[in-house]
Structure formats: C-alpha cells, structure tokens
CSV table of C-alpha atoms in Angstrom, one decimal:
chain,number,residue,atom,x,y,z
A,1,UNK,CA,89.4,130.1,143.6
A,2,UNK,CA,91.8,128.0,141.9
A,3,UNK,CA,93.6,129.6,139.3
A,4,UNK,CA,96.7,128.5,136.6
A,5,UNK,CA,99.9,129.2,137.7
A,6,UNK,CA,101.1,129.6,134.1
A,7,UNK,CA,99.5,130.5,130.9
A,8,UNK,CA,101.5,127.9,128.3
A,9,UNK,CA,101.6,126.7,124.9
A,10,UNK,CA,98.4,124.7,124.5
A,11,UNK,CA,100.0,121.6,123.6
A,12,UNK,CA,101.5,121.5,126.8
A,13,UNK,CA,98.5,122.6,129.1
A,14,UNK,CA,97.1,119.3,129.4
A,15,UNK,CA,100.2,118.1,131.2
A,16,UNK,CA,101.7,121.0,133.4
A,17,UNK,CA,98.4,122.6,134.4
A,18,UNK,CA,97.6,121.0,138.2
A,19,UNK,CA,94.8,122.4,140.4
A,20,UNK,CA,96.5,124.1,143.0
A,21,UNK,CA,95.0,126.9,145.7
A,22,UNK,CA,96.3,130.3,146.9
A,23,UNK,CA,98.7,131.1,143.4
A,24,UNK,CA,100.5,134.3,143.2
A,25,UNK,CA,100.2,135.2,139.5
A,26,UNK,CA,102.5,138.0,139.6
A,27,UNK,CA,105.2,136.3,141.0
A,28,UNK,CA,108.9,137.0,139.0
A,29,UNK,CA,108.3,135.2,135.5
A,30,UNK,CA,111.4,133.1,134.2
A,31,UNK,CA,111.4,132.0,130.3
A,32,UNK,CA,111.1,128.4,130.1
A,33,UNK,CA,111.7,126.3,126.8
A,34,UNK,CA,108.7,124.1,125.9
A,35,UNK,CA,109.7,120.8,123.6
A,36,UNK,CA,107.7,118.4,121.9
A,37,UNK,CA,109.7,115.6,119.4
A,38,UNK,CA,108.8,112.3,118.7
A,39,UNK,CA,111.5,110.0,117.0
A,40,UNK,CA,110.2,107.6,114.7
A,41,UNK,CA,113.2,105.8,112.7
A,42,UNK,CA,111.2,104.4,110.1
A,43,UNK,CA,109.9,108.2,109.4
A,44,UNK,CA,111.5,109.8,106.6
A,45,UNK,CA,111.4,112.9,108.6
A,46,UNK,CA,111.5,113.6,112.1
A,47,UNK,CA,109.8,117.1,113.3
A,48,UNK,CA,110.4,119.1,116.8
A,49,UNK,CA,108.4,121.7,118.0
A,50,UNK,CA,109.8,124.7,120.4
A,51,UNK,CA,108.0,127.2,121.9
A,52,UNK,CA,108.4,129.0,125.1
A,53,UNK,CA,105.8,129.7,128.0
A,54,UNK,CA,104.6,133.6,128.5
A,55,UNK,CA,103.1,135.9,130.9
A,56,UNK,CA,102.3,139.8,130.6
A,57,UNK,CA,100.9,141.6,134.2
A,58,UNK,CA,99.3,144.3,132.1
A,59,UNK,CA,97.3,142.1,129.5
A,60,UNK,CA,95.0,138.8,129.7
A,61,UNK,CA,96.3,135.7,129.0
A,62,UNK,CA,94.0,135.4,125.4
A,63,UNK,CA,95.6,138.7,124.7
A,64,UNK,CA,98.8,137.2,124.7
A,65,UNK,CA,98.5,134.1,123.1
A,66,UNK,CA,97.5,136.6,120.1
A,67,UNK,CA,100.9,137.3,119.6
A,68,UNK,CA,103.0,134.9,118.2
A,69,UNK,CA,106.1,136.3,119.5
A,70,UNK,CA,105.4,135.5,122.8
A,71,UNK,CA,104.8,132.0,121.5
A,72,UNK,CA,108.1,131.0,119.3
A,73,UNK,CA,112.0,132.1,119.8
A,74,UNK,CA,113.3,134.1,116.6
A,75,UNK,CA,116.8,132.6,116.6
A,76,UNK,CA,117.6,129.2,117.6
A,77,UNK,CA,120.2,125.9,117.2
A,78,UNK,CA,118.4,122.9,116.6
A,79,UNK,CA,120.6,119.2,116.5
A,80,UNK,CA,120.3,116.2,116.9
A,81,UNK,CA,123.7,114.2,118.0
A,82,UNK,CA,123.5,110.2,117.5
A,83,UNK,CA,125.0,108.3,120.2
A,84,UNK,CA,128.2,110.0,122.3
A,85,UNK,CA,130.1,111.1,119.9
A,86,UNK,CA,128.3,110.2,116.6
A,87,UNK,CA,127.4,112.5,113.7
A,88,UNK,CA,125.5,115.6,114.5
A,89,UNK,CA,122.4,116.3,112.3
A,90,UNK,CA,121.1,120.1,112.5
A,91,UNK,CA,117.2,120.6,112.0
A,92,UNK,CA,115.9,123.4,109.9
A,93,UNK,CA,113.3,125.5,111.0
A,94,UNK,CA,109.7,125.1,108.5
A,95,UNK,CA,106.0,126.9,109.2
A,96,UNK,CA,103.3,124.7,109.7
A,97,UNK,CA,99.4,125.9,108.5
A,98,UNK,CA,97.6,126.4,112.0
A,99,UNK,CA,94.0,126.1,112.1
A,100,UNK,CA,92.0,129.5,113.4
A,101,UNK,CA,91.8,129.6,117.3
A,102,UNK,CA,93.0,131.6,120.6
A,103,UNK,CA,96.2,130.9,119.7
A,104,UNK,CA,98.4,133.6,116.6
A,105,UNK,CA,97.8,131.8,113.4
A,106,UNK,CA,100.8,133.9,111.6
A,107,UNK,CA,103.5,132.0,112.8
A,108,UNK,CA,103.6,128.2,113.9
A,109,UNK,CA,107.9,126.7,114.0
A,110,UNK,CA,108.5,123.2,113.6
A,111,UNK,CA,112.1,121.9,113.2
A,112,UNK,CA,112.7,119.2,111.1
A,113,UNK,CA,115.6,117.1,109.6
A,114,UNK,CA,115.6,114.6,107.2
A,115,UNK,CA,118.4,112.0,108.4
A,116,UNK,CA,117.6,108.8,108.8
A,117,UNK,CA,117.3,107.1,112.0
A,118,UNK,CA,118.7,103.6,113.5
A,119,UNK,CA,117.1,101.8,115.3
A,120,UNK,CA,117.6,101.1,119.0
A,121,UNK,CA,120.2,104.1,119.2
A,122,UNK,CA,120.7,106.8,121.5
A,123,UNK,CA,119.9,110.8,120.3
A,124,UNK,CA,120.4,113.7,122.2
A,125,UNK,CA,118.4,117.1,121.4
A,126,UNK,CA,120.3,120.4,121.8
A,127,UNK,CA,118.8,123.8,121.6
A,128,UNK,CA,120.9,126.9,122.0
A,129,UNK,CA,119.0,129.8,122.3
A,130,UNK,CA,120.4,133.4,121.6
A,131,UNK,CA,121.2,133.9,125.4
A,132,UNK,CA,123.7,130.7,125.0
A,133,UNK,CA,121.7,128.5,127.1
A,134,UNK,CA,120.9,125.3,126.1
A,135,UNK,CA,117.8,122.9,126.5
A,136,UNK,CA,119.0,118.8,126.3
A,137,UNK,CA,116.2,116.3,125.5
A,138,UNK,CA,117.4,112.7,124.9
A,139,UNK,CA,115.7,109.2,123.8
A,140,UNK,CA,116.6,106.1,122.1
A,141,UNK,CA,114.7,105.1,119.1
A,142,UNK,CA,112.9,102.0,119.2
A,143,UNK,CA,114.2,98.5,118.0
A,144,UNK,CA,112.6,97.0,114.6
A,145,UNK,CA,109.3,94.8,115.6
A,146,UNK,CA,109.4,91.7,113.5
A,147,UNK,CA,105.9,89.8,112.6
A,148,UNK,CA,106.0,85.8,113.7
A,149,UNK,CA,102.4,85.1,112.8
A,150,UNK,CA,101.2,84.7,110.5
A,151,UNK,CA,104.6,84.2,108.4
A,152,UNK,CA,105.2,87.0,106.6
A,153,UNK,CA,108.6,85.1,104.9
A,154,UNK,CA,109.4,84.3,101.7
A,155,UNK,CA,107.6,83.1,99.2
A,156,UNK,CA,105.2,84.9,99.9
A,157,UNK,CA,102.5,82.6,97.9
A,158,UNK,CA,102.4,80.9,101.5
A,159,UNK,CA,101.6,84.3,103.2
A,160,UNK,CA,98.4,84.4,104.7
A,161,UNK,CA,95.6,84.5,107.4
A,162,UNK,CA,92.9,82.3,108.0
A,163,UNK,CA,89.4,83.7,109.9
A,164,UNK,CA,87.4,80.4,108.3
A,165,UNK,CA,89.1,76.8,109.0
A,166,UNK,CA,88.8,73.8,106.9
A,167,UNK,CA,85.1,72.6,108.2
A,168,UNK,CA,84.1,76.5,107.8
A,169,UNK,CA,84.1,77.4,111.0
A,170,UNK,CA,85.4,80.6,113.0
A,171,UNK,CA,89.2,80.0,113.1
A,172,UNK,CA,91.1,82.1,116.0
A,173,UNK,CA,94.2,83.7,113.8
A,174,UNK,CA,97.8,84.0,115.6
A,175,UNK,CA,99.0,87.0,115.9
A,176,UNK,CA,102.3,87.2,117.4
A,177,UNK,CA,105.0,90.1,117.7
A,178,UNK,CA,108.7,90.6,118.5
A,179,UNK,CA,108.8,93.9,119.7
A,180,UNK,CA,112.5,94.1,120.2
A,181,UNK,CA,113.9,97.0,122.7
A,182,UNK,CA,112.5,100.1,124.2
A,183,UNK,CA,108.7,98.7,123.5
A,184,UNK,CA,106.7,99.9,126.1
A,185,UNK,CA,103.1,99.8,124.5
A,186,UNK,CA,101.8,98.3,121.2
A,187,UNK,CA,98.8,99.2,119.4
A,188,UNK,CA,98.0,96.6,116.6
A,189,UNK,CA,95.5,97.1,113.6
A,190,UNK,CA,94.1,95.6,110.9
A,191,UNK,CA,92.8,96.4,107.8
A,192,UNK,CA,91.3,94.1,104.7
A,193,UNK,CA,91.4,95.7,101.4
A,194,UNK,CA,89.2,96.1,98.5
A,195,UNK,CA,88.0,97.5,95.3
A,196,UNK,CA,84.4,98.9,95.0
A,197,UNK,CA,83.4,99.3,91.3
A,198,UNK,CA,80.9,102.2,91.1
A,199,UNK,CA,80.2,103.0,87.2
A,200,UNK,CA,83.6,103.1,85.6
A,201,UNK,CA,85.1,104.2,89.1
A,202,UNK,CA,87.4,101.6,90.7
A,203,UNK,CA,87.4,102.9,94.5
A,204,UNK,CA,89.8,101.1,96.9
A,205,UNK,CA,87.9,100.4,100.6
A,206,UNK,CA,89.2,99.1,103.5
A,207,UNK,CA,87.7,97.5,106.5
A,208,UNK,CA,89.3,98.4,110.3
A,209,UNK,CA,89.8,95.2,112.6
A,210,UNK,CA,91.4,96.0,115.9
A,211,UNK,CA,93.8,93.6,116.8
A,212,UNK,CA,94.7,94.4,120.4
A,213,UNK,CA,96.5,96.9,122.5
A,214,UNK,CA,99.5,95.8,124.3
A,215,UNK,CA,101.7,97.5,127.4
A,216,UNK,CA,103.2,94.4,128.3
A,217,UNK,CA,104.1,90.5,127.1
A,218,UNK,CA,104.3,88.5,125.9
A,219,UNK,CA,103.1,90.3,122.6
A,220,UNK,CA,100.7,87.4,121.2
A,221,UNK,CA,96.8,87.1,120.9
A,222,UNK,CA,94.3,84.8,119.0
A,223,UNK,CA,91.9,86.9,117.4
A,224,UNK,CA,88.5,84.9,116.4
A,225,UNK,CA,87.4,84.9,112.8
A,226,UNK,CA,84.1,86.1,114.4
A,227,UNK,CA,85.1,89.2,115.2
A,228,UNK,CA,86.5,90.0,111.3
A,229,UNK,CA,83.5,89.2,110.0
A,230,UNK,CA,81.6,91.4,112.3
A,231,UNK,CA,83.7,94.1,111.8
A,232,UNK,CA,83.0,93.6,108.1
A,233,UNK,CA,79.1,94.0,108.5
A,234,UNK,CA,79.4,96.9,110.6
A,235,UNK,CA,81.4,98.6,108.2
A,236,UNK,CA,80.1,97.4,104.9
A,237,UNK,CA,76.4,97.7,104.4
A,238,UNK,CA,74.3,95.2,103.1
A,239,UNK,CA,72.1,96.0,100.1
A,240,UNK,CA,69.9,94.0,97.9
A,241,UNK,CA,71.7,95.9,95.0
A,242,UNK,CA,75.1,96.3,96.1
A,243,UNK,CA,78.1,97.3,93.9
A,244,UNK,CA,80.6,95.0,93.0
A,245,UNK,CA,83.8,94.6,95.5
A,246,UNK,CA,86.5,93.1,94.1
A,247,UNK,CA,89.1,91.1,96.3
A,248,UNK,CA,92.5,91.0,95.2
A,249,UNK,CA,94.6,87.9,95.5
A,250,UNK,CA,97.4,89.2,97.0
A,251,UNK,CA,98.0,92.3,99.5
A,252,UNK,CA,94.5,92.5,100.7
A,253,UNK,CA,95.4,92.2,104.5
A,254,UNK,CA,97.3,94.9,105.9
A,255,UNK,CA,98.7,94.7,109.4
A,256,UNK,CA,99.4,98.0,110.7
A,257,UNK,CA,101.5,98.5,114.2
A,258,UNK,CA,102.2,101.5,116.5
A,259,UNK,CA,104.8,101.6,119.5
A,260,UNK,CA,105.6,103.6,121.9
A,261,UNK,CA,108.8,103.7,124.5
A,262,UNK,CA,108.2,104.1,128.5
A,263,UNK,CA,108.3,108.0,128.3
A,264,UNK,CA,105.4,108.3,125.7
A,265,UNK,CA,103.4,105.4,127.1
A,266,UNK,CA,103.5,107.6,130.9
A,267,UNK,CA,103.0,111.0,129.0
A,268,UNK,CA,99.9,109.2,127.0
A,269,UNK,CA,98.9,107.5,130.6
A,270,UNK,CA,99.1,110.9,133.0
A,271,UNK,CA,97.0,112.8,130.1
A,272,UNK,CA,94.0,110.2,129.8
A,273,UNK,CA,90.8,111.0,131.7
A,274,UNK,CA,91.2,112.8,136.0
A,275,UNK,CA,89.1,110.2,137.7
A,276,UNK,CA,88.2,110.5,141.3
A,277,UNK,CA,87.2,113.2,143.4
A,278,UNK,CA,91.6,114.1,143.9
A,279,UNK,CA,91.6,116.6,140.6
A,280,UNK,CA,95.3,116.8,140.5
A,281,UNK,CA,97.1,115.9,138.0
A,282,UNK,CA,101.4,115.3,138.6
A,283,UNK,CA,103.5,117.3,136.1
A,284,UNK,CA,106.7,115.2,133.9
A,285,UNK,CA,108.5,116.0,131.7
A,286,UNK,CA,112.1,114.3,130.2
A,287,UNK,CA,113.3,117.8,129.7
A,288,UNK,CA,116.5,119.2,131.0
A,289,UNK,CA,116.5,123.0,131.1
A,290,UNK,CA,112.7,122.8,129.6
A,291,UNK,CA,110.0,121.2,129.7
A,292,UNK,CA,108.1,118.7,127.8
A,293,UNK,CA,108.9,115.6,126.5
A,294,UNK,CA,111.4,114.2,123.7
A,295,UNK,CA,111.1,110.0,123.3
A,296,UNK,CA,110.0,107.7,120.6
A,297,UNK,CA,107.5,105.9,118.8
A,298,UNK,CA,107.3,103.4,116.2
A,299,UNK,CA,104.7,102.7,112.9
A,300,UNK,CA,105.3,100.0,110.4
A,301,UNK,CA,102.9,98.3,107.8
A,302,UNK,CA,102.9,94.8,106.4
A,303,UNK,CA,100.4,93.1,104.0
A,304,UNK,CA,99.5,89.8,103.5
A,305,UNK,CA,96.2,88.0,102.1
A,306,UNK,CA,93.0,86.0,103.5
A,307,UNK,CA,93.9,82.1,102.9
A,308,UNK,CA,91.2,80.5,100.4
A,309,UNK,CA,88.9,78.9,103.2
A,310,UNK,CA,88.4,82.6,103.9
A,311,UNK,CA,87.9,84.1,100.1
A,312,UNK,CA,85.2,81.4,99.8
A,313,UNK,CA,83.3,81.9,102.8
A,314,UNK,CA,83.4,85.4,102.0
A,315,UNK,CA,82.3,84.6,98.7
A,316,UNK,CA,79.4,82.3,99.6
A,317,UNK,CA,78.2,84.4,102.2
A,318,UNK,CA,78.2,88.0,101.3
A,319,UNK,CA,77.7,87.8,97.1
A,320,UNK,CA,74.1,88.3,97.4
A,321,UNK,CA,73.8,91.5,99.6
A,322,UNK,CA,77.5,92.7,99.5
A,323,UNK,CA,78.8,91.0,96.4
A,324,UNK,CA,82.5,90.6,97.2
A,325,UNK,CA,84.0,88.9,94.2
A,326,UNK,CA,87.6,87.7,92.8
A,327,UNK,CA,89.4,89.6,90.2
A,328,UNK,CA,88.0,89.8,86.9
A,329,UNK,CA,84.5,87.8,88.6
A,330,UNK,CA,81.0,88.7,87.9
C-alpha cells in the first residue's frame, strides 16, 4: 500500500508528497523548516510564511494537524538582506484569519515587512530559529516590464487601442511587452471598463479579455477585435430593456500583467495536473536547510482607452440591446 512518508503543512503537500512503496513511518523524525515567500517589488508589502513539518507515533496525522504548535515555531528571526552587503530589513511576525478545516484555526504566522523592493536585485531570506540554526532562501526580484504597444507615452490623448479599423472591420491590436530580467512566464489580461446606471446607482463593470500567456519570446501577439467583442457578449447580456452603460473617455482599458521568475514558473509547472500512468511526482525546492520555495513574481496595471472607430461600433451596435453610451448620453 502506498503510504506518505511525511504528514506536512498542506501548502506544501502538493509538491513534496511522491508515491513511493515500502515507507517506514516510524523512522527517526528530524524538524525541517517549511518556507513559502513570494517577492513582488511593486507590492507594498512582501509576506513569508514558515512553518515546520510534524510527526507524533502515538497519534494520527489529523490529530496532529489539530494542534497548531506542531504547525508554527514560537520564536523566530526573520530578514531580509538586499544584495551582499546591503541593508538588512527584519520582518515582523502577523496572524492571518484561516478558514475552518483539518488544519488548527487558532494560530496561522505570516511574516511580513513593509520595505520597498528594487527591482532586478538580489535578496537573501534568513531564519534563525531558537536552536541557532538558520534556514537561507534567496531570489532576485524581477526587472520593470515596460508596455510598447499600444503607446502608453505621453500625452496621453494619443493613448489608445483599436478592435474596429477605419472601414469597421475587426482590427488585430498589438500588444507588445518588454519584460526585462528574470521573466520566465507572463500572463497578460485585459479588462474594459464601465459604468452601469441602475436607478440612482452608478455601478462600475468590467469585461475580462485574455490577452495571452507567455513562457518565452519574443513577448508580442496580435489579438483580433473579434475576440473583444465576443468576450463582451459572453459577459454582458443582451436585453430588450437593458440599463444604461456608460463609457468613459478616458481609462476604460485596463491592461493588467503577471510574471513570474524560472523558480515560480517550475514550482507552478511540477504542481499542474499527474498525467500518464508514471504517478510520481519529483520534489524541488530553492531551500537551503528547508524546504519550499522563496522567488519572485511580478503584477502591474496600466490603463488606456478604446480609439473612436471602436466607441462608435460599440455604440452602433450594442445601443439597442446593451445600450453602451458616452458620458452624459441618453
């Protein structure tokens, strides 16, 4: 029968749990640090969380993850140290609410610190535990991703995207990306805006667009008006006495983008979906004296606007049964 060779934090199951025959469960038990951080420079606050893994030969393993002690260290030294020999920033230790489940609901540490970040430098994680020994994670943070199309410059009256050419057809939109260092995956979405007047309500809406998913260059696609427009139907019901939906003129584009460095991208890729008859599935971690996995990631938002090829089509087409309509229109 196969069985687990450890009974771990159940964030980290999915990765260091591999089928594996004949496993002595009561072999000798050694601590073993368990770290999940995510650097994000353009986060206003970067969390960490530490637990340990547990066993107990006399109780089951649900038993034990009842107990939150077995879970979380009571004293640690969380930093974070930028570069070689760059400033040190120490994280503070915060609870975080824990929805009801096998695992203790009492108690649930995450570290935190609120320095700010540059971008494409390198940060080392040190954790001293009360025994002295220390658990190193390190990463660099990921480079700023700058927008080429459409032109996001200044002014930004010539800021826009175009779904609907001059002859009102489907026009394929540029979108093209420099992601800059430690890029390893990019996930890029977008999202039109508006206002739904319901009564004397003013609800702001917004419509989801997938751009594409990148893990590798060149970081460029044409997306086909088509496609916006269909994801507009989809999401926005017709009616034959719809509510008015009012389009601003400027800001009603938003272009939201997510990255990820090569540690997160393999951590995401070795935790997707076991295919094949082989059920085994290879532990990693970027852990030294742990396990787990310390790298970065990366989430920006820019806005732009529709050009006005696109607000009329939009207009013409969708006034009777959606009734999209310009500021301050009927």
């Amino acid at each position: 029968m196969l069985k687990l060779k450890k009974f771990v934090f159940p964030l980290l199951v999915l990765f260091i749990v591999a089928c594996e025959n004949e496993v002595d469960l009561n072999t000798d038990f050694e601590e073993t640090t368990v770290v999940f951080g995510f650097l994000d420079k353009n986060a206003d606050t970067q969390f960490v969380k530490i637990s340990k893994t547990f066993i107990d030969d006399q109780l089951s393993a649900i038993d034990v993850a009842k107990q939150s002690d077995r879970l979380f260290y009571d004293t640690l030294e969380v930093s974070l140290i930028e570069g070689t020999n760059g400033p040190v920033f120490p994280l503070s230790k915060m609870q975080k609410p824990k929805d009801p489940g096998t695992f203790a609901t009492d108690r649930n540490d995450i570290y935190f610190t609120t320095a700010r970040l540059k971008s494409n430098t390198s940060y080392r994680l040190r954790i001293k535990k009360a025994d002295s020994t220390i658990t190193y994670g390190q990463t660099t943070t990921i480079d700023t991703i700058i927008i080429t199309s459409p032109n996001l410059g200044f002014p930004i009256s010539v800021h826009s995207v175009s779904f609907i050419n001059r002859d009102f057809r489907f026009n394929p939109q540029a979108f093209i990306f420099n992601p800059g260092n430690n890029v390893a995956e990019l996930e890029v979405i977008g999202w039109f805006h508006y206002t739904e007047i319901i009564g004397n309500d003013s609800i702001p809406k917004r419509v989801r667009f997938p751009i594409r998913n990148f893990s590798s260059g060149p970081f460029e696609v044409r997306y086909d008006g088509e496609r916006f427009f269909r994801s507009l139907e989809e999401q926005v019901p017709a009616s034959t006495s719809p509510t008015k939906k009012i389009i601003e003129d400027f800001n009603n584009i938003e272009i939201e983008i997510f990255a990820s460095d090569a540690d997160l991208k393999f951590f995401r890729e070795l935790n997707g979906p076991i295919e094949g008859l082989a059920q085994v599935r290879p532990e990693f971690t970027n852990i030294e004296n742990g396990i787990g996995i310390f790298s970065s990631r990366f989430k920006m938002s820019e806005f732009t606007r529709i050009d006005q090829n696109t607000r009329i089509y939009l207009f013409q087409t969708y006034r009777n049964n959606r009734n999209f309509s310009a500021t301050g229109g009927n």
